[in-house]
Short mmCIF file of N, CA, C and O in Angstrom, two decimals:
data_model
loop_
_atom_site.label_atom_id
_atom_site.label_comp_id
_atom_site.label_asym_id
_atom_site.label_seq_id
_atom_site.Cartn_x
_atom_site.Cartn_y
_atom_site.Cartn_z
N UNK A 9 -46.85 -9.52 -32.69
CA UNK A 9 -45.52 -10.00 -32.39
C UNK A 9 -44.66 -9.81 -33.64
O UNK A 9 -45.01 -10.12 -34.78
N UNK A 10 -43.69 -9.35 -33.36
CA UNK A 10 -42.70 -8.90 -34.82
C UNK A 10 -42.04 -10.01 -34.60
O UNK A 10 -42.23 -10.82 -33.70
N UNK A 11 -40.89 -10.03 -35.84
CA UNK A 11 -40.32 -10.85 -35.98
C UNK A 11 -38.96 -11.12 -34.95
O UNK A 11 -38.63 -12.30 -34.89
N UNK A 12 -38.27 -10.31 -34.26
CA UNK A 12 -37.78 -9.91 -33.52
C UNK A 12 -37.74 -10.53 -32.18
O UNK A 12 -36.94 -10.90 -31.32
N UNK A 13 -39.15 -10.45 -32.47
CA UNK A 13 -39.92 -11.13 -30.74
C UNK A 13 -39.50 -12.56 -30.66
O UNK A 13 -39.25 -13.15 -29.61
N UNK A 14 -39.44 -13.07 -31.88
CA UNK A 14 -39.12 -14.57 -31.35
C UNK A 14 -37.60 -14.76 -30.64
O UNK A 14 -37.29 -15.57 -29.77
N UNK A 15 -36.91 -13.92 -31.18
CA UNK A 15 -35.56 -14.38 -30.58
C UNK A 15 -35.59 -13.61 -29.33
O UNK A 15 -35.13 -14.36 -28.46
N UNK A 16 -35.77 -12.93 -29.02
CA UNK A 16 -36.36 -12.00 -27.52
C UNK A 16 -36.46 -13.30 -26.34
O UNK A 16 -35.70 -13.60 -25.41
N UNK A 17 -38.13 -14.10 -26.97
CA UNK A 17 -38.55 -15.00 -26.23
C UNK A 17 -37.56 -15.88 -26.03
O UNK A 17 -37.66 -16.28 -24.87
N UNK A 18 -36.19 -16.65 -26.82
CA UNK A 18 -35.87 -17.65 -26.82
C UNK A 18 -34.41 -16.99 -25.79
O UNK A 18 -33.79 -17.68 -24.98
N UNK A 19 -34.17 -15.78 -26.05
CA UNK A 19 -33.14 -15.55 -25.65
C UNK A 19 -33.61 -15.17 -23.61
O UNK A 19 -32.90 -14.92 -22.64
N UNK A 20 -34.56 -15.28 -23.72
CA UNK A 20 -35.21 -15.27 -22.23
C UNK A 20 -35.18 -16.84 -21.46
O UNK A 20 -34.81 -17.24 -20.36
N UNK A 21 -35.79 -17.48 -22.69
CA UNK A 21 -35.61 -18.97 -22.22
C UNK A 21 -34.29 -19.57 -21.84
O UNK A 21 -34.08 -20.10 -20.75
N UNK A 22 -33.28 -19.43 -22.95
CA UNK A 22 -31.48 -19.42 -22.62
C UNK A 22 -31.53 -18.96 -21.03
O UNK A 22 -31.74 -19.74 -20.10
N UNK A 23 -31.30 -17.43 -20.91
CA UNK A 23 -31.30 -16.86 -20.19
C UNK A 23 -31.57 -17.47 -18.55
O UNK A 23 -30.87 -17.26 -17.56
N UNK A 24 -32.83 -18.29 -18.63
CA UNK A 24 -33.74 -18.32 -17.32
C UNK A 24 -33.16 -20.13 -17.28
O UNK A 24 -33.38 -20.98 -16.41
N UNK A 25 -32.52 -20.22 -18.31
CA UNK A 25 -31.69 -22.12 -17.85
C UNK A 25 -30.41 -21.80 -17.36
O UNK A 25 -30.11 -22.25 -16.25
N UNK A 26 -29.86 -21.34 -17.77
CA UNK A 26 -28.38 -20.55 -18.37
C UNK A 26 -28.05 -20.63 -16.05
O UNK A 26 -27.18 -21.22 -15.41
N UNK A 27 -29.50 -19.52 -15.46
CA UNK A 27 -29.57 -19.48 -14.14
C UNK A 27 -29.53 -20.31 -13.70
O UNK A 27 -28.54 -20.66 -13.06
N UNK A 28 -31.21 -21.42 -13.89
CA UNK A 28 -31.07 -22.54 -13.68
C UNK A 28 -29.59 -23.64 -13.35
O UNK A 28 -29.59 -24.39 -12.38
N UNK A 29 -28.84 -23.59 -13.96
CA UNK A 29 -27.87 -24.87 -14.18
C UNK A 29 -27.11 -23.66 -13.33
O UNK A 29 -27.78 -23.61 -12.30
N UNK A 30 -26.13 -22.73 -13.22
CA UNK A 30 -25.67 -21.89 -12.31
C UNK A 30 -26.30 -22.06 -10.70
O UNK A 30 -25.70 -21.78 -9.66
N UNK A 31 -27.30 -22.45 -10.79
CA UNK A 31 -27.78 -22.43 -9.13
C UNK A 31 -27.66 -24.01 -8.75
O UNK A 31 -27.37 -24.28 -7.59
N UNK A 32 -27.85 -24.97 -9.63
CA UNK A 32 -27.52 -25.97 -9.67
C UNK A 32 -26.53 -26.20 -9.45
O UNK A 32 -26.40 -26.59 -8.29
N UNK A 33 -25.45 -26.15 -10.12
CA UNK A 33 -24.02 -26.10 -10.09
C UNK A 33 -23.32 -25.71 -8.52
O UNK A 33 -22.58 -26.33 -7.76
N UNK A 34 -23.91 -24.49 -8.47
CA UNK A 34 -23.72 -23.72 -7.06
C UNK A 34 -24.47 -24.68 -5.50
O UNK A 34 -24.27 -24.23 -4.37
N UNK A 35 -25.14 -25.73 -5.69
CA UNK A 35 -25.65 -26.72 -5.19
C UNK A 35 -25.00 -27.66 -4.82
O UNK A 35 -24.62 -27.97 -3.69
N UNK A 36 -24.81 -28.35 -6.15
CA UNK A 36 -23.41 -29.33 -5.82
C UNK A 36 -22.51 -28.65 -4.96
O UNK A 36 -22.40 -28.80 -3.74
N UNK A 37 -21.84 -27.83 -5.77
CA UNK A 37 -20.65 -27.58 -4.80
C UNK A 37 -20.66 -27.13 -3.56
O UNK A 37 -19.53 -26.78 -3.22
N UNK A 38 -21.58 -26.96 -2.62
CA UNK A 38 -21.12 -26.53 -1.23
C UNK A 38 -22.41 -27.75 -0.77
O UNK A 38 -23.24 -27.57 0.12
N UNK A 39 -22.25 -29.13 -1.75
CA UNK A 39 -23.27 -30.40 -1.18
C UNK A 39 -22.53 -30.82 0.04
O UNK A 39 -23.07 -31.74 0.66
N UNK A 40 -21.16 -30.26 0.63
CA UNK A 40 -20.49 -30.75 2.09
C UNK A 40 -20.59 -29.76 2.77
O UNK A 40 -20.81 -30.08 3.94
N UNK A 41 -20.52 -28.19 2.55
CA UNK A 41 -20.38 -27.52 2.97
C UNK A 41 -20.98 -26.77 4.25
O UNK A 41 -22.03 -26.14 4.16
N UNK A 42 -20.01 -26.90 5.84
CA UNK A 42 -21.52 -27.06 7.08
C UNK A 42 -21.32 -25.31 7.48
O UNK A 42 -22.01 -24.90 8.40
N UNK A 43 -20.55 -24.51 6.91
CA UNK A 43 -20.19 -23.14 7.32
C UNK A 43 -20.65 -22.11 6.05
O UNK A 43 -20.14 -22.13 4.93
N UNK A 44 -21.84 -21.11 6.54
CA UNK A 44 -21.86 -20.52 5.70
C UNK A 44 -21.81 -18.74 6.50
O UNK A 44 -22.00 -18.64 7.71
N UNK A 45 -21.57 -17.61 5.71
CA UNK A 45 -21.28 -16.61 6.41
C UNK A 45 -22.87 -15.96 7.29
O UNK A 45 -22.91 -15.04 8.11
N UNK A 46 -23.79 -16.61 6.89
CA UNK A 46 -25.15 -16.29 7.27
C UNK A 46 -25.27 -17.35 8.71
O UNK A 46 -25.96 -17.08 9.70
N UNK A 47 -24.41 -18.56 8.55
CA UNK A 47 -24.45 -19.12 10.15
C UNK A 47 -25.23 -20.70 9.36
O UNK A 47 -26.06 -20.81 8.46
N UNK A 48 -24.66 -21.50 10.01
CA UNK A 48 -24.95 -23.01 9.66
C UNK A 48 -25.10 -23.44 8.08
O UNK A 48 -24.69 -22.63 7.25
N UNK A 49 -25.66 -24.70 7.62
CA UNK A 49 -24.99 -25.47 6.56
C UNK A 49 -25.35 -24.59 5.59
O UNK A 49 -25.95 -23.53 5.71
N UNK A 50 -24.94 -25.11 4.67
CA UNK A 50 -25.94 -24.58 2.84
C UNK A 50 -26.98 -24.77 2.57
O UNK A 50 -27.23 -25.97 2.62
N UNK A 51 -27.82 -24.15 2.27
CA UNK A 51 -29.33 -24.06 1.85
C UNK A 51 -29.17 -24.17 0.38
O UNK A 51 -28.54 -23.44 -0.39
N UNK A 52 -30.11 -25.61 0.05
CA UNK A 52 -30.23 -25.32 -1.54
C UNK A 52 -30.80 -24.38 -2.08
O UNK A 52 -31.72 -23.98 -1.37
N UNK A 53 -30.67 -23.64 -3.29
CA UNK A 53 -31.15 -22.87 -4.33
C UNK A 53 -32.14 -23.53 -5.49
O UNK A 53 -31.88 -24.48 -6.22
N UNK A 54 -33.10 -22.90 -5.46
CA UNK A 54 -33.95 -23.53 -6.36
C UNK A 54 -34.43 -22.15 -7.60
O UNK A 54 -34.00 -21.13 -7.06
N UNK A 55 -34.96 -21.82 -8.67
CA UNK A 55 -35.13 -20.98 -9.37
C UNK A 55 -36.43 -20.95 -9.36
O UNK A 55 -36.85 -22.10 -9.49
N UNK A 56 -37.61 -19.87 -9.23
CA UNK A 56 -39.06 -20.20 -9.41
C UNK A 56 -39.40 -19.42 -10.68
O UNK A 56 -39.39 -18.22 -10.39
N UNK A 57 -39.66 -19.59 -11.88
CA UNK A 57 -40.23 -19.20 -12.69
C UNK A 57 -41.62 -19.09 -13.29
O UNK A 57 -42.39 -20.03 -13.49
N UNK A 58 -41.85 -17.55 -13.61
CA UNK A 58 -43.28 -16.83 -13.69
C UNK A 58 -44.12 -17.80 -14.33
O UNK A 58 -43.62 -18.36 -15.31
N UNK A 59 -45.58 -18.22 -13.91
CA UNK A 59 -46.07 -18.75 -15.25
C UNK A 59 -46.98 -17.48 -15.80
O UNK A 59 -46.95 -16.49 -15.07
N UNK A 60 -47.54 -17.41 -16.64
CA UNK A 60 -49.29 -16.63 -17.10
C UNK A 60 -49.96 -17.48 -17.82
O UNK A 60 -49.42 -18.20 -18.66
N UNK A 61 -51.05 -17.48 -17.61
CA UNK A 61 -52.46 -18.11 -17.96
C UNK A 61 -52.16 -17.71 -19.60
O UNK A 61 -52.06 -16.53 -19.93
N UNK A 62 -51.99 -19.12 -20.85
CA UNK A 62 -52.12 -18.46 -21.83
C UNK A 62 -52.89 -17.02 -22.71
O UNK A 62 -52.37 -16.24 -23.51
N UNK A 63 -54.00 -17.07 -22.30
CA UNK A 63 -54.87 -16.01 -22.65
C UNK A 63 -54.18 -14.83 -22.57
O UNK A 63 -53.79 -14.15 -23.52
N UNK A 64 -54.01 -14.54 -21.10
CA UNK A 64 -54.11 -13.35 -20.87
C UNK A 64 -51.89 -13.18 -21.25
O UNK A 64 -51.31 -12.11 -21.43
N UNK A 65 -51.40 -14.23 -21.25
CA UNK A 65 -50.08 -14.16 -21.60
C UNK A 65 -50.15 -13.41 -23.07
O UNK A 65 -49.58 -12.35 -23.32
N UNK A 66 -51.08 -14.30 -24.13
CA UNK A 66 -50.97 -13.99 -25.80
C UNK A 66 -51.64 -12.73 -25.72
O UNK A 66 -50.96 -11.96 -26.40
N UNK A 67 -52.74 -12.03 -25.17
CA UNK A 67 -53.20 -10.42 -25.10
C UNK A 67 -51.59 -9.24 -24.35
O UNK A 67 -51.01 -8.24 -24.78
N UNK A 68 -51.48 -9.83 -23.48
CA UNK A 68 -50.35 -9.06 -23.04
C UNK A 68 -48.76 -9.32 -24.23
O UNK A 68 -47.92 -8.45 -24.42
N UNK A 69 -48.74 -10.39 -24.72
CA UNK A 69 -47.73 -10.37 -25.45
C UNK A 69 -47.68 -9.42 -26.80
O UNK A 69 -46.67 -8.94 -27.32
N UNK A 70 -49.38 -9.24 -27.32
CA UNK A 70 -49.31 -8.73 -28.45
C UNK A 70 -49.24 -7.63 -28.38
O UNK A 70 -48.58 -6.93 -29.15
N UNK A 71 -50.18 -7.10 -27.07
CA UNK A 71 -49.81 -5.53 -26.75
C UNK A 71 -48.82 -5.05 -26.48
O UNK A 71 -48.65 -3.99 -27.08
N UNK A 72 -47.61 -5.48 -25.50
CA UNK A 72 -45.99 -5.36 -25.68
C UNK A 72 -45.28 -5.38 -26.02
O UNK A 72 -44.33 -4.61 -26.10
N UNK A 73 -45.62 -6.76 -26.53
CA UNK A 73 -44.53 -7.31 -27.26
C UNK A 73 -44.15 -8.54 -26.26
O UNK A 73 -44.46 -8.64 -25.07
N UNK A 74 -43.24 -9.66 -27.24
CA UNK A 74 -43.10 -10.73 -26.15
C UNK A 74 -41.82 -10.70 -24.97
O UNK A 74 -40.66 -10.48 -25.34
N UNK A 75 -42.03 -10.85 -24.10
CA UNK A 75 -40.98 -10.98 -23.25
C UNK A 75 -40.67 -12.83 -22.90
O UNK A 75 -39.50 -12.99 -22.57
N UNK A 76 -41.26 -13.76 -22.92
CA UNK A 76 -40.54 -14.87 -22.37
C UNK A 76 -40.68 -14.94 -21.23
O UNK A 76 -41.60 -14.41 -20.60
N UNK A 77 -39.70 -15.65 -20.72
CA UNK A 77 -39.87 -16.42 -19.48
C UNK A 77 -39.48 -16.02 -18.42
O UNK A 77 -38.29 -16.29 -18.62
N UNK A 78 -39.48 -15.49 -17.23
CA UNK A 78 -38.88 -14.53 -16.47
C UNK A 78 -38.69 -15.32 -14.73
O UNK A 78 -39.68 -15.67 -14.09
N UNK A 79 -37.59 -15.43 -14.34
CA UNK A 79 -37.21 -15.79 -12.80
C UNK A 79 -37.81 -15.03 -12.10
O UNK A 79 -37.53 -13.83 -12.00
N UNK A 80 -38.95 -15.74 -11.38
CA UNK A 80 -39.57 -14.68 -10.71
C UNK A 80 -39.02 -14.77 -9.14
O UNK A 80 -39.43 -13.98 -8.28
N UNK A 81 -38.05 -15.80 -8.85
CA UNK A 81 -37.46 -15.47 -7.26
C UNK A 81 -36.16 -16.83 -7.44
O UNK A 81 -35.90 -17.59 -8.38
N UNK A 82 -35.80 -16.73 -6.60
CA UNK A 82 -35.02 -17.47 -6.05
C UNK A 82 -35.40 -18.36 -4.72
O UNK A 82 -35.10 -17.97 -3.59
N UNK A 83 -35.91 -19.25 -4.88
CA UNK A 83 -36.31 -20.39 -3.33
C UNK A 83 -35.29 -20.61 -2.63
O UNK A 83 -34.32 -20.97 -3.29
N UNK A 84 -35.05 -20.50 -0.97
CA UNK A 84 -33.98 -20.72 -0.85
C UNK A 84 -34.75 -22.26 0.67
O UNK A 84 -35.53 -22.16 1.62
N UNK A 85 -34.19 -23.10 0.24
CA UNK A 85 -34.93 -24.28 0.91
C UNK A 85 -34.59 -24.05 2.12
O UNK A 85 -33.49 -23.68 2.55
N UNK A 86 -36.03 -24.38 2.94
CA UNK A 86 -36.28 -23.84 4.47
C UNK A 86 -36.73 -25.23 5.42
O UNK A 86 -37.38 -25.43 6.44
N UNK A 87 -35.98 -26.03 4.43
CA UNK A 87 -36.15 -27.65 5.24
C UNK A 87 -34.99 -27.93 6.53
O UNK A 87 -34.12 -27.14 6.17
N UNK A 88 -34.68 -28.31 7.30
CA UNK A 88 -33.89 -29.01 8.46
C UNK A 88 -32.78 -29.25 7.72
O UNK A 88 -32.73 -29.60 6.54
N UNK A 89 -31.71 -29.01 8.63
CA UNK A 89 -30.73 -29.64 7.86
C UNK A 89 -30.34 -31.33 8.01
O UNK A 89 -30.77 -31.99 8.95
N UNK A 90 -29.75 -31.72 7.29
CA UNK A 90 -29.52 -33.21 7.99
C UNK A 90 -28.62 -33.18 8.66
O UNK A 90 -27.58 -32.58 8.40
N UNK A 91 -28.93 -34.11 10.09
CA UNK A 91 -27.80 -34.45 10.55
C UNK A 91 -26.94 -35.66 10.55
O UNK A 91 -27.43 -36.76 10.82
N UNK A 92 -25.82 -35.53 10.29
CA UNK A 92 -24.78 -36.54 10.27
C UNK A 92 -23.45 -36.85 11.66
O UNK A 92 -22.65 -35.99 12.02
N UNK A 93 -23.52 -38.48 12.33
CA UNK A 93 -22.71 -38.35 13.25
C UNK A 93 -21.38 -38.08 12.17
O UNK A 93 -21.17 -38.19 10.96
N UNK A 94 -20.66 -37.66 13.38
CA UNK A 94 -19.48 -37.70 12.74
C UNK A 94 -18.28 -36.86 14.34
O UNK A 94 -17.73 -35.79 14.08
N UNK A 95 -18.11 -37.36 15.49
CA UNK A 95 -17.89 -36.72 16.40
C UNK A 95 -16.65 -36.06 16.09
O UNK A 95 -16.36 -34.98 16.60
N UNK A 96 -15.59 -36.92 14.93
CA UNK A 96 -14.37 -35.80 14.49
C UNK A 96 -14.20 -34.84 13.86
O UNK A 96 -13.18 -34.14 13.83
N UNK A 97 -15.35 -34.68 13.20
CA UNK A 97 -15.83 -33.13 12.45
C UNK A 97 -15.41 -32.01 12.88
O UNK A 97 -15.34 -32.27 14.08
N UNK A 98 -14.98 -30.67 12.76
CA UNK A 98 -14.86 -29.50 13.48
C UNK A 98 -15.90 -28.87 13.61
O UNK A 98 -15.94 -27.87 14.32
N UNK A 99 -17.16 -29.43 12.83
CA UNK A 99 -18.45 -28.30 13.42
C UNK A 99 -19.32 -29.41 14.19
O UNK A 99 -20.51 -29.10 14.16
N UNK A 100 -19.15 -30.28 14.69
CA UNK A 100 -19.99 -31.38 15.61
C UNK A 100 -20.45 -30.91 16.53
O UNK A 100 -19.56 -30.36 17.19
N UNK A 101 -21.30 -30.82 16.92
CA UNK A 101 -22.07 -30.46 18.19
C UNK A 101 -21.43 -31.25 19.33
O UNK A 101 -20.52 -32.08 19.24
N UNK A 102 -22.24 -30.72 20.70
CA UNK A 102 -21.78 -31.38 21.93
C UNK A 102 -21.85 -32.70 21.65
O UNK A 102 -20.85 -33.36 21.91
N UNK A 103 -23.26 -33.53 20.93
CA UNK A 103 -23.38 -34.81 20.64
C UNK A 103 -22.81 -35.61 19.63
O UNK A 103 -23.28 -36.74 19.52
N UNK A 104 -21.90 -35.25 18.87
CA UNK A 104 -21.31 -35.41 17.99
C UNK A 104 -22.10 -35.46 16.40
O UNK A 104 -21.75 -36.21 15.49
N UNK A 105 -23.22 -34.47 16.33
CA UNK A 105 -23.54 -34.53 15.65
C UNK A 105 -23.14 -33.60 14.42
O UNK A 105 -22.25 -32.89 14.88
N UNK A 106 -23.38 -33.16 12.73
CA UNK A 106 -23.02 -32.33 12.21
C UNK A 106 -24.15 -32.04 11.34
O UNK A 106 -24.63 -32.92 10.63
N UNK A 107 -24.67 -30.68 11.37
CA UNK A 107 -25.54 -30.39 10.55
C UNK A 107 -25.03 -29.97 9.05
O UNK A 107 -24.32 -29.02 8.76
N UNK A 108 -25.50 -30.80 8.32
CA UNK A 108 -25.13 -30.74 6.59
C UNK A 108 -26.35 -30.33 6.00
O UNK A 108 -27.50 -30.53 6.41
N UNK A 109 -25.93 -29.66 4.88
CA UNK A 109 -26.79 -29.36 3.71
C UNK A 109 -27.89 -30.24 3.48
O UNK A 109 -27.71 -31.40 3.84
N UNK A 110 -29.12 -29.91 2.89
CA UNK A 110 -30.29 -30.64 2.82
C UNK A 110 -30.09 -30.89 1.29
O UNK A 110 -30.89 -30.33 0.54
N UNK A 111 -29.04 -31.71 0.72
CA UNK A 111 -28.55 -31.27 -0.89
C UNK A 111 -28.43 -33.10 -1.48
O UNK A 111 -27.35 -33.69 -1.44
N UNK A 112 -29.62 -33.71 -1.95
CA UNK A 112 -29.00 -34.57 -2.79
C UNK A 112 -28.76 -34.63 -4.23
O UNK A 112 -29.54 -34.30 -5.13
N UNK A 113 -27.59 -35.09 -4.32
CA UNK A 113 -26.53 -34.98 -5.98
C UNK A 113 -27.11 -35.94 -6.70
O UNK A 113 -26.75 -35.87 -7.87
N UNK A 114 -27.99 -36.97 -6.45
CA UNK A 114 -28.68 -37.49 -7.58
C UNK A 114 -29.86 -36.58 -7.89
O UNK A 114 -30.09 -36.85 -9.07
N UNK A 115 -30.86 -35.54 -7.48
CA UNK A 115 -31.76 -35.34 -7.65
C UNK A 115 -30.60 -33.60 -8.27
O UNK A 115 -31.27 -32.99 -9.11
N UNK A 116 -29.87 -33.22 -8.13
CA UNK A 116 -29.40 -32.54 -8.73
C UNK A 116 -28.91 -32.54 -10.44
O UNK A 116 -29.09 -31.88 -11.47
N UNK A 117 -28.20 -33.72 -9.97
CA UNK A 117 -28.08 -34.23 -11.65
C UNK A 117 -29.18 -34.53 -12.35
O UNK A 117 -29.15 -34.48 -13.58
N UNK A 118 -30.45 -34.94 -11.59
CA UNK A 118 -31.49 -35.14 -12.89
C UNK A 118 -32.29 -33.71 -12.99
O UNK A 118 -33.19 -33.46 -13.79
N UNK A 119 -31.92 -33.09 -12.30
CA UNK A 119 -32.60 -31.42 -12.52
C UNK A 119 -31.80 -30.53 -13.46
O UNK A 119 -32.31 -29.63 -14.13
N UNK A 120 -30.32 -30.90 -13.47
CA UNK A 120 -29.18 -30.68 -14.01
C UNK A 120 -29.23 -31.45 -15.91
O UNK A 120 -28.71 -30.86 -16.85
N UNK A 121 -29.81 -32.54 -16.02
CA UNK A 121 -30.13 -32.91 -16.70
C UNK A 121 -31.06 -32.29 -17.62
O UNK A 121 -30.59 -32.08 -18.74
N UNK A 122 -32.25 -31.95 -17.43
CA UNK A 122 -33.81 -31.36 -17.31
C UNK A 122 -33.44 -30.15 -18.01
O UNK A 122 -33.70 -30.04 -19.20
N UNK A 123 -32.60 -28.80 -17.08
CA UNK A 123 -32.57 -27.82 -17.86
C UNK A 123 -30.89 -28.11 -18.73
O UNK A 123 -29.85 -27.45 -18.66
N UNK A 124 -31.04 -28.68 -19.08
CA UNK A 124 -29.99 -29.19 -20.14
C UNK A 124 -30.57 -29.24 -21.51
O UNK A 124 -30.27 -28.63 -22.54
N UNK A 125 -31.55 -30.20 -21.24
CA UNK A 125 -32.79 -30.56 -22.58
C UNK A 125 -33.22 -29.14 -22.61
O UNK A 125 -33.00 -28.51 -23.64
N UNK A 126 -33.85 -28.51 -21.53
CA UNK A 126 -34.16 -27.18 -22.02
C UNK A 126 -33.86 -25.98 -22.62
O UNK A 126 -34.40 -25.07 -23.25
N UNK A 127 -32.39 -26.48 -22.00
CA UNK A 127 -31.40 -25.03 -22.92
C UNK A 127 -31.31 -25.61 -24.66
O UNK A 127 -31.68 -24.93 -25.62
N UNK A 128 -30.80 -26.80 -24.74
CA UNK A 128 -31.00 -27.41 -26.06
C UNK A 128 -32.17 -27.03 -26.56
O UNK A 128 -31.98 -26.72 -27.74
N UNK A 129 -33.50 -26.85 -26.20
CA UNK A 129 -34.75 -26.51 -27.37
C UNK A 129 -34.74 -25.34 -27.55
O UNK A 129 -35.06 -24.83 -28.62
N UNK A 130 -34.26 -24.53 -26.27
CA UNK A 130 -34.46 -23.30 -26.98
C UNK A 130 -33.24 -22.96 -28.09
O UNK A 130 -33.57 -22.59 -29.22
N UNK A 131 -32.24 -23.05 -27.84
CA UNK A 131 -30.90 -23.19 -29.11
C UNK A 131 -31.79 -24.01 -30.50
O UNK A 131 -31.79 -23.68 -31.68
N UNK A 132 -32.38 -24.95 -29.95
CA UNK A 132 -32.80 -25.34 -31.56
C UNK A 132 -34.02 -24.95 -31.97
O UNK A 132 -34.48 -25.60 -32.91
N UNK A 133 -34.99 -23.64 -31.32
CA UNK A 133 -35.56 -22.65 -31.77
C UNK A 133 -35.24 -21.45 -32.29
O UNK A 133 -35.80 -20.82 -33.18
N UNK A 134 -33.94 -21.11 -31.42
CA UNK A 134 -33.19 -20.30 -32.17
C UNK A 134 -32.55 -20.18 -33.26
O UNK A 134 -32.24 -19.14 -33.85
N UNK A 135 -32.28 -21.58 -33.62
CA UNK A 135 -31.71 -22.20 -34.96
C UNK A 135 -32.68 -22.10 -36.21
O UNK A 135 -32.48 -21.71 -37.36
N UNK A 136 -33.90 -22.63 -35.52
CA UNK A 136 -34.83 -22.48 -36.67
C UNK A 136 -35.80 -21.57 -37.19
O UNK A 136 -36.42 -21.66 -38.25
N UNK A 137 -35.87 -20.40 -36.04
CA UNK A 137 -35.83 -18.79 -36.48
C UNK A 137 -34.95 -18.12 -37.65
O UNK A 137 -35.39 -17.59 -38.67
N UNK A 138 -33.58 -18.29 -37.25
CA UNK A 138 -32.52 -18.16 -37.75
C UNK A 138 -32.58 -18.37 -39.20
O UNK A 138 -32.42 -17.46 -40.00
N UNK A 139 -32.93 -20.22 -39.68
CA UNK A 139 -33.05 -19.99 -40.79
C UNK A 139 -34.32 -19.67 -41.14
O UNK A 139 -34.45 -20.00 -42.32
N UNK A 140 -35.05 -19.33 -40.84
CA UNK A 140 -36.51 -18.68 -41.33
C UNK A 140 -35.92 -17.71 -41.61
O UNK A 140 -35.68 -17.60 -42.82
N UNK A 141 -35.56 -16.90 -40.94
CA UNK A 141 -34.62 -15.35 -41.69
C UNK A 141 -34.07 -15.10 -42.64
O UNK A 141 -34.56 -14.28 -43.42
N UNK A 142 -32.68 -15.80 -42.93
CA UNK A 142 -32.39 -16.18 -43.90
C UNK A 142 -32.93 -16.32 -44.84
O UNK A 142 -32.70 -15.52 -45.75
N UNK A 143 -34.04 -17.57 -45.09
CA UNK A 143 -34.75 -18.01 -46.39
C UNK A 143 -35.79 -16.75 -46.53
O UNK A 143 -36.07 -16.45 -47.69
N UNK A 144 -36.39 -16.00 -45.50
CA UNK A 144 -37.11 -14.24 -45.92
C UNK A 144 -36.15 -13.83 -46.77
O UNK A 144 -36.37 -13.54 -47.95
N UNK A 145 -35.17 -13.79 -46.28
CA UNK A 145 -33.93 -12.62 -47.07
C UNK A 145 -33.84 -13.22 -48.42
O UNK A 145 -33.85 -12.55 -49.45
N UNK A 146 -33.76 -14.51 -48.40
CA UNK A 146 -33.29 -15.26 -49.76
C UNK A 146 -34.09 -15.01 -50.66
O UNK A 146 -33.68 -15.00 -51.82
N UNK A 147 -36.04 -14.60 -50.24
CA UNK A 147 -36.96 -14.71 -51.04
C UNK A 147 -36.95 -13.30 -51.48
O UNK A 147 -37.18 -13.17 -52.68
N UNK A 148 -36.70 -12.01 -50.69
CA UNK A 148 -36.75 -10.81 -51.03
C UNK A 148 -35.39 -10.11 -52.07
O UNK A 148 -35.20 -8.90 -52.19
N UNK A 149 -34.55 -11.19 -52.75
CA UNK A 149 -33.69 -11.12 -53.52
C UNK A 149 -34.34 -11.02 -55.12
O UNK A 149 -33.59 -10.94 -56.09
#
């Protein structure tokens, strides 16, 4: 692993929150939303990211080089939607029912939360690469 590699890895980690909180975000906002161009409510977005078995991660990293953390799909939730009466709605069914998003905003915000802390460690790995660099350079003076 060169030296290089570390910011590679961290800039993958950024990268794969950076999505994270974007799909999140993109969650909240259509948390009312019962019309989508694919036909009925909003489906949450979830991010699934790769794991590898350390071992065979640190053999493949040294032979490549490191790559980090990688989105390996996009989940798109395949649960029911909820239904809500609401007979004055414009998308209410014959029964006055309305199918809404399967989207709760507290469990968003604490996921929203989560890769928050995460984007923060990797920034303060990046920070402390950073000055590792630096103080190399300082010593090769």
């Amino acid at each position: 692993m060169d030296f290089l590699s570390s910011f590679r890895v961290t800039a993958s980690g950024l990268a794969a929150q950076r999505l994270r909180m974007n799909l999140i975000a993109e969650n909240v906002a259509n948390a009312q939303t019962t019309k989508t161009p694919e036909g009925g409510p909003y489906k949450r977005r979830d991010p699934i990211f790769m794991s590898k078995p350390f071992d065979s991660f640190l053999n493949e990293e040294q032979a490549a080089g490191a790559t980090g953390v990688a989105v390996d799909r996009v989940k798109v939730d395949s649960n029911a939607p909820r239904m809500q009466y609401d007979p004055t709605h414009p998308d209410a069914n014959a029964d006055g029912y309305v199918a809404m998003p399967n989207i709760d905003v507290v469990t968003e915000m604490a996921n929203m939360m989560s890769a928050s802390r995460s984007y923060e460690a990797n920034v303060s790995v990046l920070n402390a690469n950073k000055a590792m660099a630096l103080k190399a350079l300082e010593i090769g003076r």
